[in-house]
């Protein structure tokens, strides 16, 4: 079994981005600028946004955070989005999800200018992705595809089972794996909570992508010998083996599955670090106007 090291791959890409930005600054171009809109005080959202800020700093990108209280109205938030759409200093921005219940998330996503939608959640970017046009690809699926590419894992003609159909992970990664591209060209089965015989379907897979949101739910009997296993899940569970009393685990029963498969992403250190770096990749593309010209 070989580990797919997301941390190391993300570091390599970080260096590549840093070098490219240094080159831009040398030529008197402005460095790319990513903004994040943070609503309320959800600790997980705060952690994600501060992680993104730190990552920007490390590569020489500018970053700004627009913080708003949880009781901001939908209309006010749409005005913030409109402001960022029109601000020429900002190359790309994200609205950190989830939003409070009184705000229609989809309405906010659709208000973002697709040219600045570096999260790739806008229907225009999703539609462009489906039809194979240049598009911002959502960060986690882009991170997964980058890992498959950098580890030169053959996907063409392979039987790929994606477990989970969320708009941010399962559905887009299923589309990317089936697209006429490299990596891609796989035969994809997209499984979800209503799938019958998940175990039998997963056991046929050459490549399993697990984005279920349930710790350890992909067990060894669901995995064919020498399959490639990509674990997207992240869960903080109690542990008496760590100082903090917690440890991070994925959707896959790593200890048993890793004995059977050919490649596996660990948690932590697999898909997670690739997600932030993919957001930076998208922001760099936005500043170079690579997608929309
Ligand atoms: P989600 O809850 O939106 O979607 C989960 C999907 O799993 C759903 O489509 C559901 O139909 C499916 N599902 C649930 N139970 C199932 C079952 N028993 N059998 C088959 N399918 C089942 O979750 P999400 O946002 O896609 O995230 C999935 C996991 O990935 C979570 O643990 C999340 O924390 C993690 N995540 C990690 C990153 C990262 O950067 N590593 C990014 C996003 C999400």
Tab-separated table of C-alpha atoms and ligand atoms in Angstrom:
chain	number	residue	atom	x	y	z
A	1	UNK	CA	0.000	0.000	0.000
A	2	UNK	CA	1.222	3.488	-0.829
A	3	UNK	CA	0.093	6.603	1.003
A	4	UNK	CA	-1.133	9.497	-1.116
A	5	UNK	CA	0.471	12.342	0.774
A	6	UNK	CA	-1.792	15.374	0.451
A	7	UNK	CA	0.313	17.448	2.798
A	8	UNK	CA	3.477	16.970	0.753
A	9	UNK	CA	1.676	17.516	-2.559
A	10	UNK	CA	0.018	20.676	-1.229
A	11	UNK	CA	3.447	21.959	-0.098
A	12	UNK	CA	4.881	21.367	-3.583
A	13	UNK	CA	1.991	23.229	-5.220
A	14	UNK	CA	2.310	26.022	-2.634
A	15	UNK	CA	5.941	26.481	-3.706
A	16	UNK	CA	4.905	26.561	-7.379
A	17	UNK	CA	2.239	29.211	-6.684
A	18	UNK	CA	4.646	31.235	-4.531
A	19	UNK	CA	7.224	31.251	-7.326
A	20	UNK	CA	4.648	32.319	-9.875
A	21	UNK	CA	3.397	35.167	-7.671
A	22	UNK	CA	6.972	36.331	-7.006
A	23	UNK	CA	7.409	36.465	-10.801
A	24	UNK	CA	4.229	38.525	-11.158
A	25	UNK	CA	5.386	40.994	-8.507
A	26	UNK	CA	8.806	41.249	-10.206
A	27	UNK	CA	6.988	42.311	-13.349
A	28	UNK	CA	5.069	44.944	-11.335
A	29	UNK	CA	1.795	43.021	-11.633
A	30	UNK	CA	-0.307	43.092	-8.496
A	31	UNK	CA	-0.421	39.895	-6.460
A	32	UNK	CA	-3.711	37.925	-6.555
A	33	UNK	CA	-6.289	38.974	-3.964
A	34	UNK	CA	-8.723	36.521	-2.346
A	35	UNK	CA	-11.562	37.765	-0.147
A	36	UNK	CA	-13.719	35.733	2.214
A	37	UNK	CA	-17.094	36.684	3.625
A	38	UNK	CA	-17.644	35.265	7.097
A	39	UNK	CA	-21.098	35.451	8.670
A	40	UNK	CA	-21.617	34.741	12.379
A	41	UNK	CA	-19.218	33.088	14.806
A	42	UNK	CA	-19.329	29.398	13.929
A	43	UNK	CA	-15.921	28.096	15.191
A	44	UNK	CA	-15.431	25.673	12.266
A	45	UNK	CA	-16.082	28.462	9.722
A	46	UNK	CA	-13.687	30.763	11.591
A	47	UNK	CA	-11.003	28.057	11.516
A	48	UNK	CA	-11.491	27.456	7.775
A	49	UNK	CA	-11.314	31.162	6.951
A	50	UNK	CA	-8.231	31.760	9.088
A	51	UNK	CA	-6.591	28.709	7.436
A	52	UNK	CA	-7.273	30.277	4.047
A	53	UNK	CA	-5.815	33.623	5.191
A	54	UNK	CA	-2.643	31.924	6.458
A	55	UNK	CA	-2.263	29.964	3.210
A	56	UNK	CA	-2.592	33.191	1.183
A	57	UNK	CA	0.105	34.848	3.270
A	58	UNK	CA	2.485	31.925	2.746
A	59	UNK	CA	2.324	32.224	-1.054
A	60	UNK	CA	2.342	36.047	-1.187
A	61	UNK	CA	-1.350	36.440	-2.041
A	62	UNK	CA	-3.397	39.257	-0.593
A	63	UNK	CA	-6.391	38.268	1.503
A	64	UNK	CA	-9.269	40.131	3.117
A	65	UNK	CA	-12.002	38.912	5.415
A	66	UNK	CA	-15.394	40.623	5.528
A	67	UNK	CA	-16.904	39.676	8.892
A	68	UNK	CA	-20.595	40.160	9.552
A	69	UNK	CA	-22.808	39.260	12.504
A	70	UNK	CA	-25.150	36.252	12.283
A	71	UNK	CA	-28.152	38.591	12.189
A	72	UNK	CA	-27.083	40.288	8.934
A	73	UNK	CA	-30.107	40.336	6.634
A	74	UNK	CA	-30.121	38.502	3.323
A	75	UNK	CA	-30.456	41.845	1.539
A	76	UNK	CA	-27.384	43.262	3.341
A	77	UNK	CA	-25.364	40.141	2.524
A	78	UNK	CA	-26.358	40.388	-1.131
A	79	UNK	CA	-25.095	43.998	-1.050
A	80	UNK	CA	-21.726	42.766	0.294
A	81	UNK	CA	-21.567	40.247	-2.572
A	82	UNK	CA	-22.450	42.975	-5.043
A	83	UNK	CA	-19.707	45.206	-3.644
A	84	UNK	CA	-17.106	42.445	-4.013
A	85	UNK	CA	-18.334	41.634	-7.530
A	86	UNK	CA	-17.601	45.231	-8.506
A	87	UNK	CA	-14.330	45.761	-6.598
A	88	UNK	CA	-11.492	45.595	-9.160
A	89	UNK	CA	-8.954	44.963	-6.353
A	90	UNK	CA	-10.532	41.574	-5.536
A	91	UNK	CA	-9.758	38.769	-8.005
A	92	UNK	CA	-11.916	36.129	-6.380
A	93	UNK	CA	-13.980	35.627	-3.247
A	94	UNK	CA	-15.839	33.011	-1.280
A	95	UNK	CA	-18.818	33.200	1.036
A	96	UNK	CA	-18.034	30.740	3.813
A	97	UNK	CA	-20.852	28.210	4.243
A	98	UNK	CA	-23.038	27.347	6.072
A	99	UNK	CA	-25.009	30.589	6.352
A	100	UNK	CA	-27.605	31.258	9.073
A	101	UNK	CA	-31.042	29.716	8.417
A	102	UNK	CA	-32.741	33.024	7.546
A	103	UNK	CA	-30.441	33.456	4.519
A	104	UNK	CA	-31.075	31.567	1.278
A	105	UNK	CA	-27.643	30.079	0.525
A	106	UNK	CA	-28.417	29.328	-3.107
A	107	UNK	CA	-29.549	32.929	-3.700
A	108	UNK	CA	-26.242	34.193	-2.291
A	109	UNK	CA	-24.192	31.744	-4.396
A	110	UNK	CA	-26.069	32.807	-7.526
A	111	UNK	CA	-25.392	36.481	-6.745
A	112	UNK	CA	-21.617	35.922	-6.994
A	113	UNK	CA	-20.108	36.965	-10.318
A	114	UNK	CA	-19.066	33.590	-11.881
A	115	UNK	CA	-15.766	35.231	-12.910
A	116	UNK	CA	-14.936	35.721	-9.210
A	117	UNK	CA	-16.525	32.476	-7.939
A	118	UNK	CA	-13.289	30.743	-6.903
A	119	UNK	CA	-15.268	28.178	-4.854
A	120	UNK	CA	-16.832	27.052	-8.155
A	121	UNK	CA	-20.310	26.710	-6.608
A	122	UNK	CA	-22.139	29.049	-9.034
A	123	UNK	CA	-24.411	27.161	-11.485
A	124	UNK	CA	-22.556	28.818	-14.379
A	125	UNK	CA	-19.254	27.296	-13.247
A	126	UNK	CA	-20.889	23.932	-12.532
A	127	UNK	CA	-22.517	23.997	-15.994
A	128	UNK	CA	-19.225	24.902	-17.646
A	129	UNK	CA	-17.517	22.076	-15.741
A	130	UNK	CA	-20.145	19.548	-16.888
A	131	UNK	CA	-19.738	20.566	-20.527
A	132	UNK	CA	-15.936	20.468	-20.336
A	133	UNK	CA	-15.508	24.247	-20.715
A	134	UNK	CA	-12.911	26.142	-18.660
A	135	UNK	CA	-14.444	26.631	-15.205
A	136	UNK	CA	-13.576	27.105	-11.567
A	137	UNK	CA	-13.740	23.579	-10.143
A	138	UNK	CA	-14.871	23.292	-6.491
A	139	UNK	CA	-11.801	23.078	-4.279
A	140	UNK	CA	-12.172	19.598	-2.768
A	141	UNK	CA	-12.923	17.814	-6.084
A	142	UNK	CA	-10.069	19.771	-7.712
A	143	UNK	CA	-7.774	18.662	-4.871
A	144	UNK	CA	-8.766	15.007	-5.400
A	145	UNK	CA	-8.190	15.198	-9.174
A	146	UNK	CA	-4.807	16.868	-8.579
A	147	UNK	CA	-3.744	14.059	-6.230
A	148	UNK	CA	-4.723	11.408	-8.809
A	149	UNK	CA	-2.795	13.336	-11.472
A	150	UNK	CA	0.341	13.942	-9.412
A	151	UNK	CA	0.463	10.305	-8.242
A	152	UNK	CA	-0.050	9.196	-11.878
A	153	UNK	CA	-2.942	6.953	-10.905
A	154	UNK	CA	-4.603	5.502	-14.005
A	155	UNK	CA	-8.302	6.397	-14.107
A	156	UNK	CA	-9.144	5.706	-17.763
A	157	UNK	CA	-11.567	2.811	-18.122
A	158	UNK	CA	-11.505	2.175	-14.376
A	159	UNK	CA	-14.574	1.433	-12.343
A	160	UNK	CA	-14.937	4.372	-9.928
A	161	UNK	CA	-17.468	4.361	-7.098
A	162	UNK	CA	-18.166	7.745	-5.501
A	163	UNK	CA	-20.047	7.522	-2.216
A	164	UNK	CA	-21.924	10.753	-1.454
A	165	UNK	CA	-23.709	13.173	-3.790
A	166	UNK	CA	-23.255	16.597	-2.160
A	167	UNK	CA	-22.963	19.625	-4.433
A	168	UNK	CA	-19.528	20.436	-3.069
A	169	UNK	CA	-17.849	17.007	-3.202
A	170	UNK	CA	-19.607	13.849	-4.429
A	171	UNK	CA	-21.536	15.133	-7.445
A	172	UNK	CA	-18.742	17.301	-8.940
A	173	UNK	CA	-16.041	14.672	-8.377
A	174	UNK	CA	-18.282	12.067	-10.040
A	175	UNK	CA	-18.619	14.349	-13.065
A	176	UNK	CA	-14.881	15.046	-13.192
A	177	UNK	CA	-14.034	11.344	-13.025
A	178	UNK	CA	-16.380	10.561	-15.923
A	179	UNK	CA	-15.355	13.553	-18.099
A	180	UNK	CA	-13.382	12.989	-21.272
A	181	UNK	CA	-10.073	14.048	-19.712
A	182	UNK	CA	-6.996	12.836	-17.913
A	183	UNK	CA	-7.547	12.143	-15.052
A	184	UNK	CA	-11.104	11.133	-15.908
A	185	UNK	CA	-12.526	8.728	-18.500
A	186	UNK	CA	-13.623	6.435	-15.667
A	187	UNK	CA	-16.918	4.552	-15.470
A	188	UNK	CA	-18.558	6.176	-12.493
A	189	UNK	CA	-21.230	4.937	-10.108
A	190	UNK	CA	-22.530	7.646	-7.776
A	191	UNK	CA	-23.881	6.174	-4.539
A	192	UNK	CA	-25.901	7.968	-1.868
A	193	UNK	CA	-28.123	7.404	1.149
A	194	UNK	CA	-30.806	5.651	-0.951
A	195	UNK	CA	-28.362	3.271	-2.688
A	196	UNK	CA	-29.134	-0.394	-2.192
A	197	UNK	CA	-26.324	-2.959	-1.836
A	198	UNK	CA	-23.645	-0.297	-1.298
A	199	UNK	CA	-21.234	-2.946	-0.060
A	200	UNK	CA	-21.505	-5.029	-3.251
A	201	UNK	CA	-21.213	-1.965	-5.508
A	202	UNK	CA	-18.193	-0.579	-3.638
A	203	UNK	CA	-16.494	-3.993	-3.686
A	204	UNK	CA	-16.418	-3.823	-7.524
A	205	UNK	CA	-14.555	-0.516	-7.564
A	206	UNK	CA	-11.024	0.063	-8.815
A	207	UNK	CA	-11.236	3.533	-7.259
A	208	UNK	CA	-13.419	4.470	-4.274
A	209	UNK	CA	-14.018	8.119	-3.372
A	210	UNK	CA	-15.692	8.300	0.034
A	211	UNK	CA	-17.557	11.529	0.888
A	212	UNK	CA	-20.252	10.245	3.205
A	213	UNK	CA	-19.732	12.160	6.419
A	214	UNK	CA	-19.794	9.060	8.673
A	215	UNK	CA	-16.607	8.034	10.463
A	216	UNK	CA	-15.152	4.672	9.462
A	217	UNK	CA	-18.156	3.718	7.337
A	218	UNK	CA	-16.089	2.302	4.454
A	219	UNK	CA	-14.981	-1.032	5.860
A	220	UNK	CA	-12.468	-3.558	4.491
A	221	UNK	CA	-15.204	-5.884	3.159
A	222	UNK	CA	-16.368	-3.041	0.877
A	223	UNK	CA	-12.947	-2.673	-0.750
A	224	UNK	CA	-11.508	-4.817	-3.545
A	225	UNK	CA	-7.871	-5.901	-3.177
A	226	UNK	CA	-5.521	-3.275	-4.677
A	227	UNK	CA	-8.256	-0.642	-5.076
A	228	UNK	CA	-7.356	3.066	-4.811
A	229	UNK	CA	-9.134	4.697	-1.867
A	230	UNK	CA	-9.687	8.446	-1.537
A	231	UNK	CA	-11.077	9.424	1.853
A	232	UNK	CA	-12.731	12.848	1.951
A	233	UNK	CA	-14.386	12.608	5.374
A	234	UNK	CA	-13.082	14.485	8.395
A	235	UNK	CA	-14.319	13.688	11.897
A	236	UNK	CA	-12.999	14.662	15.302
A	237	UNK	CA	-13.500	11.708	17.625
A	238	UNK	CA	-12.567	11.094	21.264
A	239	UNK	CA	-9.280	9.287	21.766
A	240	UNK	CA	-7.237	8.316	24.786
A	241	UNK	CA	-4.113	8.035	22.601
A	242	UNK	CA	-3.638	11.793	22.110
A	243	UNK	CA	-2.821	14.666	24.469
A	244	UNK	CA	-5.857	16.641	23.339
A	245	UNK	CA	-8.220	13.712	23.951
A	246	UNK	CA	-9.348	13.872	20.302
A	247	UNK	CA	-8.121	12.604	16.957
A	248	UNK	CA	-9.127	13.140	13.349
A	249	UNK	CA	-10.414	10.221	11.305
A	250	UNK	CA	-12.013	9.866	7.890
A	251	UNK	CA	-14.970	8.038	6.362
A	252	UNK	CA	-12.736	5.003	5.794
A	253	UNK	CA	-11.676	2.419	8.374
A	254	UNK	CA	-8.032	3.266	7.635
A	255	UNK	CA	-6.328	0.571	9.741
A	256	UNK	CA	-8.067	-2.332	7.984
A	257	UNK	CA	-8.637	-0.860	4.514
A	258	UNK	CA	-5.014	0.287	4.164
A	259	UNK	CA	-3.890	-3.365	4.438
A	260	UNK	CA	-5.917	-4.243	1.338
A	261	UNK	CA	-5.682	-1.329	-1.072
A	262	UNK	CA	-2.930	-0.158	-3.439
A	263	UNK	CA	-3.163	3.578	-2.603
A	264	UNK	CA	-4.980	5.468	0.160
A	265	UNK	CA	-5.271	9.062	1.367
A	266	UNK	CA	-4.758	9.373	5.138
A	267	UNK	CA	-6.848	11.573	7.448
A	268	UNK	CA	-5.437	13.980	8.408
A	269	UNK	CA	-2.909	14.783	5.657
A	270	UNK	CA	-4.782	13.546	2.572
A	271	UNK	CA	-7.559	15.452	0.832
A	272	UNK	CA	-7.792	18.187	3.508
A	273	UNK	CA	-4.556	20.103	2.700
A	274	UNK	CA	-5.390	19.858	-1.026
A	275	UNK	CA	-8.669	21.722	-0.559
A	276	UNK	CA	-7.082	24.995	0.565
A	277	UNK	CA	-4.327	24.815	-2.029
A	278	UNK	CA	-6.940	24.290	-4.755
A	279	UNK	CA	-8.707	27.465	-3.664
A	280	UNK	CA	-5.398	29.310	-4.096
A	281	UNK	CA	-4.956	27.691	-7.524
A	282	UNK	CA	-8.394	29.014	-8.512
A	283	UNK	CA	-7.565	32.497	-7.188
A	284	UNK	CA	-4.332	32.565	-9.174
A	285	UNK	CA	-6.339	31.601	-12.288
A	286	UNK	CA	-8.824	34.391	-11.496
A	287	UNK	CA	-6.061	36.993	-11.264
A	288	UNK	CA	-4.618	35.826	-14.590
A	289	UNK	CA	-8.127	35.784	-16.112
A	290	UNK	CA	-7.442	32.218	-17.272
A	291	UNK	CA	-11.017	30.954	-17.168
A	292	UNK	CA	-13.119	33.779	-18.592
A	293	UNK	CA	-10.465	35.822	-20.423
B	1	LIG	P1	-22.920	15.840	2.958
B	1	LIG	O1	-23.442	15.490	4.313
B	1	LIG	O2	-23.413	17.056	2.267
B	1	LIG	O3	-23.179	14.600	1.975
B	1	LIG	C1	-23.039	13.285	2.396
B	1	LIG	C2	-23.491	12.368	1.292
B	1	LIG	O4	-23.342	11.034	1.730
B	1	LIG	C3	-24.955	12.564	0.893
B	1	LIG	O5	-25.032	12.752	-0.498
B	1	LIG	C4	-25.645	11.265	1.311
B	1	LIG	O6	-26.624	10.844	0.357
B	1	LIG	C5	-24.479	10.283	1.354
B	1	LIG	N1	-24.709	9.248	2.357
B	1	LIG	C6	-25.048	9.407	3.662
B	1	LIG	N2	-25.179	8.208	4.254
B	1	LIG	C7	-24.936	7.274	3.314
B	1	LIG	C8	-24.915	5.858	3.307
B	1	LIG	N3	-25.160	5.161	4.401
B	1	LIG	N4	-24.606	5.231	2.160
B	1	LIG	C9	-24.321	5.915	1.045
B	1	LIG	N5	-24.311	7.271	0.988
B	1	LIG	C10	-24.614	7.928	2.110
B	1	LIG	O7	-21.338	15.836	3.104
B	1	LIG	P2	-20.157	16.534	2.256
B	1	LIG	O8	-20.219	17.998	2.440
B	1	LIG	O9	-20.085	15.963	0.884
B	1	LIG	O10	-18.912	15.994	3.112
B	1	LIG	C11	-18.650	14.599	3.270
B	1	LIG	C12	-17.524	14.438	4.257
B	1	LIG	O11	-16.361	15.059	3.730
B	1	LIG	C13	-17.756	15.081	5.619
B	1	LIG	O12	-17.112	14.285	6.601
B	1	LIG	C14	-17.043	16.419	5.500
B	1	LIG	O13	-16.605	16.910	6.744
B	1	LIG	C15	-15.885	16.044	4.632
B	1	LIG	N6	-15.325	17.134	3.826
B	1	LIG	C16	-13.979	17.233	3.794
B	1	LIG	C17	-13.376	18.195	3.018
B	1	LIG	C18	-11.881	18.246	2.964
B	1	LIG	O14	-11.331	19.255	2.614
B	1	LIG	N7	-11.204	17.144	3.281
B	1	LIG	C19	-14.145	19.091	2.272
B	1	LIG	C20	-15.534	18.948	2.297
B	1	LIG	C21	-16.114	17.945	3.069
